[in-house]
Short mmCIF file of C-alpha atoms in Angstrom, two decimals:
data_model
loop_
_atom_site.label_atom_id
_atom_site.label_comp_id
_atom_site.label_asym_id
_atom_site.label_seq_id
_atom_site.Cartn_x
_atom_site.Cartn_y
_atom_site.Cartn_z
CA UNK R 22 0.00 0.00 0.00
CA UNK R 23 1.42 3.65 -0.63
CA UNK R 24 3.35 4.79 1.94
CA UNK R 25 2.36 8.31 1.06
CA UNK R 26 -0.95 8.62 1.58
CA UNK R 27 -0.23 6.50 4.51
CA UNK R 28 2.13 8.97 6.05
CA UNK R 29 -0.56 11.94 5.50
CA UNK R 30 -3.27 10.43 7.50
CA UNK R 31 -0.94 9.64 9.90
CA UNK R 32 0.49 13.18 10.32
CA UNK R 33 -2.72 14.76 9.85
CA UNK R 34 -4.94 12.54 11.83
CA UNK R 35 -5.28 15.21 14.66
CA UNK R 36 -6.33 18.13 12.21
CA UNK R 37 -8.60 15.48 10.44
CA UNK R 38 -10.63 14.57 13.63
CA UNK R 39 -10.67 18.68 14.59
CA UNK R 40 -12.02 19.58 11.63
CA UNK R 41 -14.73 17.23 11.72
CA UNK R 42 -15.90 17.95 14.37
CA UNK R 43 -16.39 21.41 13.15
CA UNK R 44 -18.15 19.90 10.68
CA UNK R 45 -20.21 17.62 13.46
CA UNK R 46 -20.95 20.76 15.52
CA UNK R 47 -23.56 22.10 12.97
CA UNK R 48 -26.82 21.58 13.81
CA UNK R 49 -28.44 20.64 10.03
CA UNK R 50 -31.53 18.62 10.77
CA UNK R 51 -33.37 19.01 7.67
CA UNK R 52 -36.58 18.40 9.52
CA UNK R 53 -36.96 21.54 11.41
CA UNK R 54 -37.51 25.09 9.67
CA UNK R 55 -35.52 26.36 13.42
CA UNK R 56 -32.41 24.73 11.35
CA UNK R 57 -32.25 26.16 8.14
CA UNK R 58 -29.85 28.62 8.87
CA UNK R 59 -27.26 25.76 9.77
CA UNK R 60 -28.58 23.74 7.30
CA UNK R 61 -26.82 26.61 4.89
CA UNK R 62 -23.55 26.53 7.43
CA UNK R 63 -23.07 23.15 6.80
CA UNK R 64 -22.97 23.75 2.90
CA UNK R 65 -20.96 26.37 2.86
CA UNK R 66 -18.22 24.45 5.29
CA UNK R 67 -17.96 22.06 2.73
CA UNK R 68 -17.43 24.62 0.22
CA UNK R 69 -14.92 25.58 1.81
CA UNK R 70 -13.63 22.00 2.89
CA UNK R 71 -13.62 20.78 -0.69
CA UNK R 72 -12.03 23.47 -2.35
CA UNK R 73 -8.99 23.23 0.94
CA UNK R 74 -8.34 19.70 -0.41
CA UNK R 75 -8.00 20.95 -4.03
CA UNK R 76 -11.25 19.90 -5.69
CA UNK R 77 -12.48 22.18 -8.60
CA UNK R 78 -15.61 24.11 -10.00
CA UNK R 79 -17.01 23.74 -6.17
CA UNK R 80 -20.41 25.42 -5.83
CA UNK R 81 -23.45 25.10 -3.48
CA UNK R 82 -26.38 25.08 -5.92
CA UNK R 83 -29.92 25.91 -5.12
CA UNK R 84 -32.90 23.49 -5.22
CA UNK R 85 -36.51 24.34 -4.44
CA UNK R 86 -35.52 23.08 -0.97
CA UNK R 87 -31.98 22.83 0.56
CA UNK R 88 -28.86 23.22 -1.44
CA UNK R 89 -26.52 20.74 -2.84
CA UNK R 90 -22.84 20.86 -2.94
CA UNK R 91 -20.97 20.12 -6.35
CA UNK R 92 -17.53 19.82 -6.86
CA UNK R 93 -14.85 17.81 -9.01
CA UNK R 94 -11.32 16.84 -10.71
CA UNK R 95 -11.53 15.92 -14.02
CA UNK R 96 -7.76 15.38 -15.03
CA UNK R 97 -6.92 12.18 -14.47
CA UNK R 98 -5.04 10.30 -17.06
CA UNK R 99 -7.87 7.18 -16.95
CA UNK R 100 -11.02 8.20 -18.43
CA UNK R 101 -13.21 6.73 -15.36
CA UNK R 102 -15.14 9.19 -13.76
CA UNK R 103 -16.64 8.32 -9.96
CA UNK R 104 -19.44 10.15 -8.76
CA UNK R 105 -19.47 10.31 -4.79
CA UNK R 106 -22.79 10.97 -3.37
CA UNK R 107 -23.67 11.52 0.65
CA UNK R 108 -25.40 13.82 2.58
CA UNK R 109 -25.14 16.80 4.89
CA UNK R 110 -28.32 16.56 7.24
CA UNK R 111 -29.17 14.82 9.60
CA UNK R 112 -31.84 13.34 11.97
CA UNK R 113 -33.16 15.54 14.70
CA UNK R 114 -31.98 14.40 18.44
CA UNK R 115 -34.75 13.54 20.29
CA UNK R 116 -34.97 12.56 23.29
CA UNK R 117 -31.96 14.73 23.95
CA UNK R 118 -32.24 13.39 27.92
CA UNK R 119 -30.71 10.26 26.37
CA UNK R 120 -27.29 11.31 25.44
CA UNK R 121 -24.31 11.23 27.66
CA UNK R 122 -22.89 14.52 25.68
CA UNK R 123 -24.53 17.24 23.68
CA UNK R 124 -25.51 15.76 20.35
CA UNK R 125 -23.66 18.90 18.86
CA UNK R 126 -20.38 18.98 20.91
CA UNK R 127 -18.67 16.08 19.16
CA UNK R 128 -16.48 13.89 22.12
CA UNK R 129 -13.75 11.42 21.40
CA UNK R 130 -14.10 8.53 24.18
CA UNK R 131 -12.77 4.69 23.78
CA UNK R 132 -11.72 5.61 20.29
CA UNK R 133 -15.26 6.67 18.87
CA UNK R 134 -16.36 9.70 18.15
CA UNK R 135 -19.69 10.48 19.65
CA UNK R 136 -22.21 13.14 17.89
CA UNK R 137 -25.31 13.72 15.53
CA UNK R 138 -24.28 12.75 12.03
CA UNK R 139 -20.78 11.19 13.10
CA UNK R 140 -21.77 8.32 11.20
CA UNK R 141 -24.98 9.00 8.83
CA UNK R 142 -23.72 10.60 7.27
CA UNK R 143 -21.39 13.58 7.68
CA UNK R 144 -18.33 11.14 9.20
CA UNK R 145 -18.48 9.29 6.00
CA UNK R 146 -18.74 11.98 3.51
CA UNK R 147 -15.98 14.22 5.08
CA UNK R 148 -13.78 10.88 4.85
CA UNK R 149 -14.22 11.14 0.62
CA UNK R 150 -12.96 14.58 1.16
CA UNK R 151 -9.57 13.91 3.42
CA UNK R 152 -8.78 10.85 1.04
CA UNK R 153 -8.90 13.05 -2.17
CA UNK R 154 -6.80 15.69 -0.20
CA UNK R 155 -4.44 13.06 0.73
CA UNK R 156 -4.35 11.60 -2.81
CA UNK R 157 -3.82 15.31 -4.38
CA UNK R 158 -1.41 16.79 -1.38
CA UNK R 159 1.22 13.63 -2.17
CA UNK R 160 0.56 12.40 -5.15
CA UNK R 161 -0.68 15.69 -7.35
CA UNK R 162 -3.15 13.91 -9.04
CA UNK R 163 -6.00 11.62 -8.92
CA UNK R 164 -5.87 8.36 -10.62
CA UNK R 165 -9.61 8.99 -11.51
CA UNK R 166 -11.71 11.79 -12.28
CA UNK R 167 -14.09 12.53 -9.60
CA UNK R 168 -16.86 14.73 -8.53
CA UNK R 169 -19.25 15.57 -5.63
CA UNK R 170 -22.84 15.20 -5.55
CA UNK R 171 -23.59 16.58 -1.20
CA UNK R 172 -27.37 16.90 -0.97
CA UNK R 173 -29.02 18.74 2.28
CA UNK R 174 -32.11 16.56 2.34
CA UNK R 175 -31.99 12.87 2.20
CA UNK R 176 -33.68 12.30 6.24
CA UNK R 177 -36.23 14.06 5.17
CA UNK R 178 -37.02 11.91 1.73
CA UNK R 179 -34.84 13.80 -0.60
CA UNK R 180 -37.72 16.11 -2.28
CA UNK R 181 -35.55 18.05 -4.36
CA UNK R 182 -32.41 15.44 -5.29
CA UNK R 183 -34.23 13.30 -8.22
CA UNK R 184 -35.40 16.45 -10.16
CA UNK R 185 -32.04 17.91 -9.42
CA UNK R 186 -30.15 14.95 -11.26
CA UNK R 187 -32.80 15.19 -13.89
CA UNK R 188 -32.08 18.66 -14.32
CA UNK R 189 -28.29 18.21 -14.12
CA UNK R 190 -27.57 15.09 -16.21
CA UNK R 191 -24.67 16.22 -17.76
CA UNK R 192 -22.90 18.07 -15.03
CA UNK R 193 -23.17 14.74 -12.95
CA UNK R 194 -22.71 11.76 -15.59
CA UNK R 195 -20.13 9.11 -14.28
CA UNK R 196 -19.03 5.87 -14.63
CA UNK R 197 -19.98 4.88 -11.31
CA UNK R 198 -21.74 6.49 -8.33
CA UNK R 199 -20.45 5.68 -4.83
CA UNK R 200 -22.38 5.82 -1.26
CA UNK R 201 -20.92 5.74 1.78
CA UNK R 202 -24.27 5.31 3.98
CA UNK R 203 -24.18 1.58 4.37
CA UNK R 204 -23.00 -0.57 7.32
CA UNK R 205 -20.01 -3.16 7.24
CA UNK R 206 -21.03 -6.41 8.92
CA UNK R 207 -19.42 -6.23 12.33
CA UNK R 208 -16.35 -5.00 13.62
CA UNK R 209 -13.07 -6.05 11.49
CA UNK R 210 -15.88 -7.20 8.15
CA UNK R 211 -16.52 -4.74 5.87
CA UNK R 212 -19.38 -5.63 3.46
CA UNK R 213 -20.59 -4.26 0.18
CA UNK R 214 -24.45 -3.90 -0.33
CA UNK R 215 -25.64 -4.74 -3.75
CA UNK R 216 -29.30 -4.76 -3.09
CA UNK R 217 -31.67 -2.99 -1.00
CA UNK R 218 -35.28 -3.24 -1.12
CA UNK R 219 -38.23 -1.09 -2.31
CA UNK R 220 -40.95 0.63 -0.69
CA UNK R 221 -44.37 1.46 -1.29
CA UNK R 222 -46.79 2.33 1.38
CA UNK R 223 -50.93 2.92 1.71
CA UNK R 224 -53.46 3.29 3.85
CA UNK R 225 -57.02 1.98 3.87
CA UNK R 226 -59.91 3.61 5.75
CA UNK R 227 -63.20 1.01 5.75
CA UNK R 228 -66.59 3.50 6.38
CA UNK R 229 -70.35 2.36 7.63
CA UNK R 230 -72.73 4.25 9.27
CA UNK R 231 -72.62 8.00 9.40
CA UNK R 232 -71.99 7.35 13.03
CA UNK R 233 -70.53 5.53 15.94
CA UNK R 234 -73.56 3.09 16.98
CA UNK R 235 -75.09 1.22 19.95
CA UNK R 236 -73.99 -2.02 19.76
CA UNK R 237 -77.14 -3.39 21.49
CA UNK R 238 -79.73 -1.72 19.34
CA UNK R 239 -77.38 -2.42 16.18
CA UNK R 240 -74.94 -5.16 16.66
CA UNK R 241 -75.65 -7.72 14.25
CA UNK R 242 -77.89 -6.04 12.08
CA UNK R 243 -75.57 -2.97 10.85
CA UNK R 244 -71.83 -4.46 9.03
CA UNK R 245 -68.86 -3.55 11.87
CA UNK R 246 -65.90 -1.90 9.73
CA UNK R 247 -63.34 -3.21 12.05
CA UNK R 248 -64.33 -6.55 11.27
CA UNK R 249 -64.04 -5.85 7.85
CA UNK R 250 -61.33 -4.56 7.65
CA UNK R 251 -59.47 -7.48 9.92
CA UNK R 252 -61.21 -9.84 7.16
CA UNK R 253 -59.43 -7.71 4.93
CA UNK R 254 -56.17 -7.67 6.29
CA UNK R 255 -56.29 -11.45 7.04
CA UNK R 256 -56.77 -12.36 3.57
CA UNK R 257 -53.55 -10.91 2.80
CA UNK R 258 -51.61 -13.84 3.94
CA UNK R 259 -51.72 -17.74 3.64
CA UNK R 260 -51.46 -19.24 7.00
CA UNK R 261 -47.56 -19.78 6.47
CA UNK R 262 -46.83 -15.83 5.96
CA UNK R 263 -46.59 -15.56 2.54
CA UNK R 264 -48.30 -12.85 0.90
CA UNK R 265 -51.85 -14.12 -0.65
CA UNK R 266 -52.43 -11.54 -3.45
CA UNK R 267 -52.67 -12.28 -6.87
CA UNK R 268 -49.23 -11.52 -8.74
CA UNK R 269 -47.33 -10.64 -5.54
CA UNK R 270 -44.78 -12.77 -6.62
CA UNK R 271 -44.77 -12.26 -10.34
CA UNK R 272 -41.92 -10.30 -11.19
CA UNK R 273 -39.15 -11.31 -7.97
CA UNK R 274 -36.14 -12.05 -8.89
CA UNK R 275 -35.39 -15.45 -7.31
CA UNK R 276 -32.08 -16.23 -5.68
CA UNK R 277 -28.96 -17.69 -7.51
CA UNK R 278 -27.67 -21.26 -6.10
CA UNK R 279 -24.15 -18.92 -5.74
CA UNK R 280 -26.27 -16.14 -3.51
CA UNK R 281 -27.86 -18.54 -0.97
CA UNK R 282 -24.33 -20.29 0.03
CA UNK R 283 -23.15 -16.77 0.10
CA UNK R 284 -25.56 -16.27 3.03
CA UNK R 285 -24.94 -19.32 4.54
CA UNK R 286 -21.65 -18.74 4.47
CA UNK R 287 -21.86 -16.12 7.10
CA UNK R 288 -23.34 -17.92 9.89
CA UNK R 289 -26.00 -15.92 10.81
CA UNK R 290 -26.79 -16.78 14.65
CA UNK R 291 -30.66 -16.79 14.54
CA UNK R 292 -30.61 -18.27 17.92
CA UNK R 293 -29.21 -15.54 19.26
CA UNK R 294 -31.43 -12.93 17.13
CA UNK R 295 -34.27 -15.02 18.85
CA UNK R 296 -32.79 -14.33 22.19
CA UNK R 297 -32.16 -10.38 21.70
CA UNK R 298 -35.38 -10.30 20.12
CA UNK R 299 -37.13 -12.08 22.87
CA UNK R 300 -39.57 -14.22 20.80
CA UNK R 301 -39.57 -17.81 20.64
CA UNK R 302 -39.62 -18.42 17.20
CA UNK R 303 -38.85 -16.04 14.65
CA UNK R 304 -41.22 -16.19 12.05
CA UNK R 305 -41.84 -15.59 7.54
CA UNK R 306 -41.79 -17.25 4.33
CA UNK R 307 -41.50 -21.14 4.39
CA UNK R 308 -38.06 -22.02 2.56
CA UNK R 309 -35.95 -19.29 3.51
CA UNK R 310 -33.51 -18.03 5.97
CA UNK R 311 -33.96 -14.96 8.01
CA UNK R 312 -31.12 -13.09 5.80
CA UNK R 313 -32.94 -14.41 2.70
CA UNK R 314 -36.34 -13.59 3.99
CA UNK R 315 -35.39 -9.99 5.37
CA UNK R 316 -32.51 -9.12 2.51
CA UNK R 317 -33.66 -10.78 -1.02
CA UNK R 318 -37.81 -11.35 -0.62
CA UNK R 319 -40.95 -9.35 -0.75
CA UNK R 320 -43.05 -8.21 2.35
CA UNK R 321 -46.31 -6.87 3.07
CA UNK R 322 -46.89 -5.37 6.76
CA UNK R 323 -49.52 -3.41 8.54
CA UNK R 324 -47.96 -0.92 10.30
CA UNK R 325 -50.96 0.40 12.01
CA UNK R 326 -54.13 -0.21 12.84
CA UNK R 327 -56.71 1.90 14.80
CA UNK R 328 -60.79 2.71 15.47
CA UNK R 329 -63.21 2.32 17.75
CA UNK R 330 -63.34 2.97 21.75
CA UNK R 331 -59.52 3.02 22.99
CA UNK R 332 -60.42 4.15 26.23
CA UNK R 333 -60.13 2.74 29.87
CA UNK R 334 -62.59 0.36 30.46
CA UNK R 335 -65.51 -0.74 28.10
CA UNK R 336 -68.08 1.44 25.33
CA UNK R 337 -70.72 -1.21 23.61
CA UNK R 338 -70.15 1.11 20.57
CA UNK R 339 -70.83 -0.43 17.07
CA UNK R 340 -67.82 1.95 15.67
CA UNK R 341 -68.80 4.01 12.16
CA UNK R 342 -64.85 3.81 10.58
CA UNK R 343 -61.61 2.22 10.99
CA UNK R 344 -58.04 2.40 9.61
CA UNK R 345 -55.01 0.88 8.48
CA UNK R 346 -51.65 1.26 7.25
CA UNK R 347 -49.61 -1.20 5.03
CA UNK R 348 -46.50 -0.79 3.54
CA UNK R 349 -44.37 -3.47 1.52
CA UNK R 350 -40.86 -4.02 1.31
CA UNK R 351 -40.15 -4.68 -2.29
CA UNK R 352 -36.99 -6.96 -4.41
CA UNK R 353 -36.27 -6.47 -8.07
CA UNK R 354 -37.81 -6.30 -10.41
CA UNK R 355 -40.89 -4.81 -8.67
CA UNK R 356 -42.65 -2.16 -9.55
CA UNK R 357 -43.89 -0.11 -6.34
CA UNK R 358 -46.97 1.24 -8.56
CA UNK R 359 -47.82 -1.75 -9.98
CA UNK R 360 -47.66 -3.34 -6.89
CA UNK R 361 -49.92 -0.79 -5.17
CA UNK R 362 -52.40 -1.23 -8.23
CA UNK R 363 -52.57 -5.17 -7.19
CA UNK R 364 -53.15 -4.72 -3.63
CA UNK R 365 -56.16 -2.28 -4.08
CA UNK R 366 -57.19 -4.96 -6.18
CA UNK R 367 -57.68 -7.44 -4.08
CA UNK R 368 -58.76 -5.02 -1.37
CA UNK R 369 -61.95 -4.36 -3.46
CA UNK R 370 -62.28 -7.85 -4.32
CA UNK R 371 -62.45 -8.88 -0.72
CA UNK R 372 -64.42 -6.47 1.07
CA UNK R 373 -67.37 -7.09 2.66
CA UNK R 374 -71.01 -6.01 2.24
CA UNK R 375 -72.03 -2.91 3.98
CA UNK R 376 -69.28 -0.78 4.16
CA UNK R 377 -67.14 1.62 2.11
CA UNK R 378 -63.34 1.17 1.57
CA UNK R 379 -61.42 4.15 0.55
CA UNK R 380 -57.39 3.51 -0.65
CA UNK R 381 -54.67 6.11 -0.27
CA UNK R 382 -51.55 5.74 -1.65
CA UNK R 383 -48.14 6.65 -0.26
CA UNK R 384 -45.15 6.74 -0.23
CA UNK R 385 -43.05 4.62 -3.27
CA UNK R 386 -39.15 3.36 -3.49
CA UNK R 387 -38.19 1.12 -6.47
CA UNK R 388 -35.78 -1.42 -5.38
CA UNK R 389 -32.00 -1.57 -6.12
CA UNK R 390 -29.58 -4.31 -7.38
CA UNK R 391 -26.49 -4.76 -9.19
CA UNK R 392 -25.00 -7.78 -10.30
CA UNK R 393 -22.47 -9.09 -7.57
CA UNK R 394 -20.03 -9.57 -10.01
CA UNK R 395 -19.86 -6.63 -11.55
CA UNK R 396 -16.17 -5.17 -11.68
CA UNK R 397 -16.72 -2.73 -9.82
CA UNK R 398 -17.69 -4.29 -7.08
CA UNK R 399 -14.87 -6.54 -7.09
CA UNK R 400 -12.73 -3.52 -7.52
CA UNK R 401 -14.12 -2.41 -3.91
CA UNK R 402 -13.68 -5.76 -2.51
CA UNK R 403 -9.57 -5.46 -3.32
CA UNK R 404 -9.82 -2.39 -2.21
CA UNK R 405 -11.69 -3.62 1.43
CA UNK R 406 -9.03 -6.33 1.92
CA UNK R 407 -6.01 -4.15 0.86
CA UNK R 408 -7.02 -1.86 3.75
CA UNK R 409 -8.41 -3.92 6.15
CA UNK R 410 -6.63 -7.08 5.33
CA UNK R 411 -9.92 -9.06 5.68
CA UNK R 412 -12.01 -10.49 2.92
CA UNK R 413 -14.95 -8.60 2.52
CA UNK R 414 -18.84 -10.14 2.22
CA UNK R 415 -21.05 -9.16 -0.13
CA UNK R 416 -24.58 -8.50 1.39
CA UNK R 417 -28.22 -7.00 0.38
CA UNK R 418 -30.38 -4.52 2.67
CA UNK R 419 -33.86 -5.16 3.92
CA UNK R 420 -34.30 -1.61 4.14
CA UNK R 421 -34.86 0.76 1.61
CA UNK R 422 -32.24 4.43 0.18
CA UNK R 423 -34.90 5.09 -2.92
CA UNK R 424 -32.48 7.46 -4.21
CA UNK R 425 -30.10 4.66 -5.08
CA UNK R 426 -31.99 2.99 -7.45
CA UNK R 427 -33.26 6.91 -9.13
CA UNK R 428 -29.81 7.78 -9.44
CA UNK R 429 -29.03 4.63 -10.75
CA UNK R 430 -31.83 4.93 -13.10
CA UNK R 431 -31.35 8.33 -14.54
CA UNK R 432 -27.69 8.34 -14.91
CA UNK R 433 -27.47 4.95 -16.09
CA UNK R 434 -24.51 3.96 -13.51
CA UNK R 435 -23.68 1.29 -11.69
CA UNK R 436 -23.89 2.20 -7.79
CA UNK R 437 -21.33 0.70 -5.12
CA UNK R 438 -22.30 0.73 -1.29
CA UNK R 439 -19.38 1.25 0.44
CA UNK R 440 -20.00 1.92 4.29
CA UNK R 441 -17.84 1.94 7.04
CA UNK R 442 -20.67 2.42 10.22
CA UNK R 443 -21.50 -0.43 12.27
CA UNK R 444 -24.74 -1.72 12.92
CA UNK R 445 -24.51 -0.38 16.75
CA UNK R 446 -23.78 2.59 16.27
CA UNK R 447 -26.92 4.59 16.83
CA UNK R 448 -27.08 6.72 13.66
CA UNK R 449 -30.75 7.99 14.03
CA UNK R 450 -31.18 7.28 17.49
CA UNK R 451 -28.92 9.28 20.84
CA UNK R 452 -25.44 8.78 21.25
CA UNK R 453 -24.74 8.28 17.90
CA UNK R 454 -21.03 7.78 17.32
CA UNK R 455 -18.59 6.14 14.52
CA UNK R 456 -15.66 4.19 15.84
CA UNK R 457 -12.27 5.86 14.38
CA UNK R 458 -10.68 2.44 13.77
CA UNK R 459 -12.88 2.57 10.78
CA UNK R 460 -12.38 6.36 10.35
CA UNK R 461 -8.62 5.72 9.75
CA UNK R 462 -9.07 2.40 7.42
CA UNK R 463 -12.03 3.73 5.83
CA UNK R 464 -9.79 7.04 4.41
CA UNK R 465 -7.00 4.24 2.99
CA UNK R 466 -9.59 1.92 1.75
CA UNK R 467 -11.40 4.60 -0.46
CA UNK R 468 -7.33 5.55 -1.78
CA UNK R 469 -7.06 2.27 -2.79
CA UNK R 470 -10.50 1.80 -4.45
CA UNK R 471 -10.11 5.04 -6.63
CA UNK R 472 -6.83 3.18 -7.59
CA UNK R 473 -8.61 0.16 -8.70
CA UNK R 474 -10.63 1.88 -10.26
CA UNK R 475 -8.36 3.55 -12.71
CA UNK R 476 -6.90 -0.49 -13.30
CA UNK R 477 -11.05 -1.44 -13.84
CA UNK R 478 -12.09 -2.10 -17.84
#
């Protein structure tokens, strides 16, 4: 491994970890109009940060919401281009009883660095910025051209990002598009995502009477919408958990033979899931692991479901409306609309006499894979092992970054997830903190991969 670039951290480790906690100590949570004003502080101190480490043509450009943060070097002698993409917000803090220090005054203890966005997803982003630095301040060049995509919005849905990259197609096109937002495995296993699942989202509001009822001088004669709508619901499913609707399945993407020992191959501990879970069985599709069911297959959910008397005690009320909400987790190649269009189908197909069912649609996510294989990705993996002198694994998400697959999708790139949280780490929740182990292997792995890159046909 260069001893250069090596040498640079090492010197500059101290400044490193000062300035971000600068960088830390700005309040951006997207969420709250109070914020805006350090939601612009935060953009300009990358400005400022990326143009220090010698990137070019940096701006902050407007959107209808928050601003994004562009920047690049386009001189490289390969003709690869690698788009980095992260974000600058971050979650609110709540309940700020909960931390041990101020979410805003960033504290090294036990070699982690404890603050708000430490990990999702400032820690990671300002890491992309030290390693170009370190790649320009010893080496004078990049071995690929890169640029800078810093958005001000993603915990809040990313409004503004997708018609942004529509808008900017040109200024942004790349060869590949890199994330650092992703977790590694455990401590000492870094892991590359290549698949995360899909979202879409409704809910369903069943209607009777124009009023709550007596359920002495009605019961039985007038339909009850909660029980239709639990018929509802229970029709969803066959009594083994998989999802009864008519074309659910269609369009999944089954597992290869290669993908399934891949999972095995990690020894998940289900046992002791079971235990930290505190249920006795864990439960899902016949046929398939717990990674398999939760990383690579389709779910339907209901998140919520409310109406009636919710008091203390008992009401003998015949209740006039009840309520719902769904929302599916989704594997390519589904289509979030389509799927939506399916479910209301069978909602009207199985609802019962005497009551009204109105459907609302919300929120969509298409899912995102690329082909484990892909060079790319095995570009990253040399890069992982060269660093961290481990063999990295290769894993999906059951959750769901819809901005992967729309970036994906309108730049026509493959996209790598390259984290370096871990799982315990307590992005989005208090005492958030990223371990500087990974801090300092994370800056020489990302050297490494833009260098095997450049070797990458």
């Amino acid at each position: 491994m260069n001893n250069a670039y090596r040498t640079y951290f090492k010197n500059h480790r101290d400044t490193h970890l000062k300035e971000m906690k600068e960088l830390l100590s700005i309040p951006s949570i997207s969420a709250l109009s109070a914020n805006k004003p350090d939601i612009k502080r935060a953009a300009e101190w990358l400005v400022d940060a990326l143009q220090a480490a010698g990137l070019e043509n940096v701006k902050m450009m407007p959107t209808e919401g928050n601003p994004i943060v562009y920047a690049d070097w386009l001189h490289a002698d390969s003709d690869i281009t690698a788009l980095v993409y992260g974000h600058y917000d971050v979650q609110p803090v709540d309940p700020l009883e909960l931390w041990q220090t101020p979410p805003f005054e960033p504290d090294i203890r036990d070699e982690k660095i404890y603050a708000r966005g430490a990990t999702d997803d400032k820690g990671q982003v300002f890491m992309h910025i030290k390693a170009v630095e370190a790649l320009l301040k010893t080496e004078g060049k990049l071995p690929v051209n890169i640029k800078f995509c810093i958005e001000g919005e993603e915990e809040v849905g990313s409004p503004t990002l997708e018609p942004f990259v529509e808008q900017h197609k040109d200024l942004l096109a790349a060869d590949v598009l890199v994330i650092s937002d992703t977790p590694m495995l455990e401590k000492g296993k870094p892991a590359i995502c290549y698949g995360l699942r899909g979202l879409c989202a409704m809910q369903i509001d069943v209607k009777a009477a124009t009023g709550d009822l007596h359920s002495g001088i009605y019961g039985g004669g007038v339909a009850n919408p909660l029980h239709a709508l639990a018929a509802i619901l229970a029709s969803m499913h066959d009594e083994t958990g998989k999802v009864a609707i008519e074309g659910f399945y269609d369009k999944v993407q089954p597992l290869t033979n290669e993908e399934r020992q891949a999972f095995q191959d990690l020894h998940y501990d289900e046992e002791a899931l079971k235990k930290e879970l505190n249920v006795g069985e864990l439960y899902g599709e016949a046929g398939y692991s717990f990674l398999e069911r939760t990383w690579s297959r389709p779910t339907l959910e209901i998140n919520g479901m409310y109406g009636g008397f919710q008091g203390e005690g008992i009401k003998t009320v015949l209740p006039s409306e009840a309520h719902a909400k769904l929302s599916c987790r989704l594997v390519a190649d589904q289509d979030p609309q389509e799927i939506q269009d399916i479910i209301e189908k069978h909602i009207q197909e199985h609802t019962p006499p005497g009551v009204q069912v109105n459907i609302t649609r919300m929120d969509t996510g298409r899912p995102f894979q690329i082909p484990y294989n892909h060079p790319f990705i095995q570009a990253a993996m040399r890069a992982y092992e060269k660093a961290y002198e481990a063999t990295p694994v290769l894993t999906r998400m059951g959750g769901s970054i819809p901005i992967v697959e729309g970036f994906g999708r309108l730049l026509n790139v493959p996209v790598i997830l390259m984290g370096f949280g871990l799982p315990g780490e307590n992005f989005h929740a208090p005492n958030e903190h990223f371990h500087l182990e990974n801090f300092d292997k994370g800056l020489l792995t990302i050297c490494e991969y833009l260098k095997e890159l450049a070797q990458t046909k």
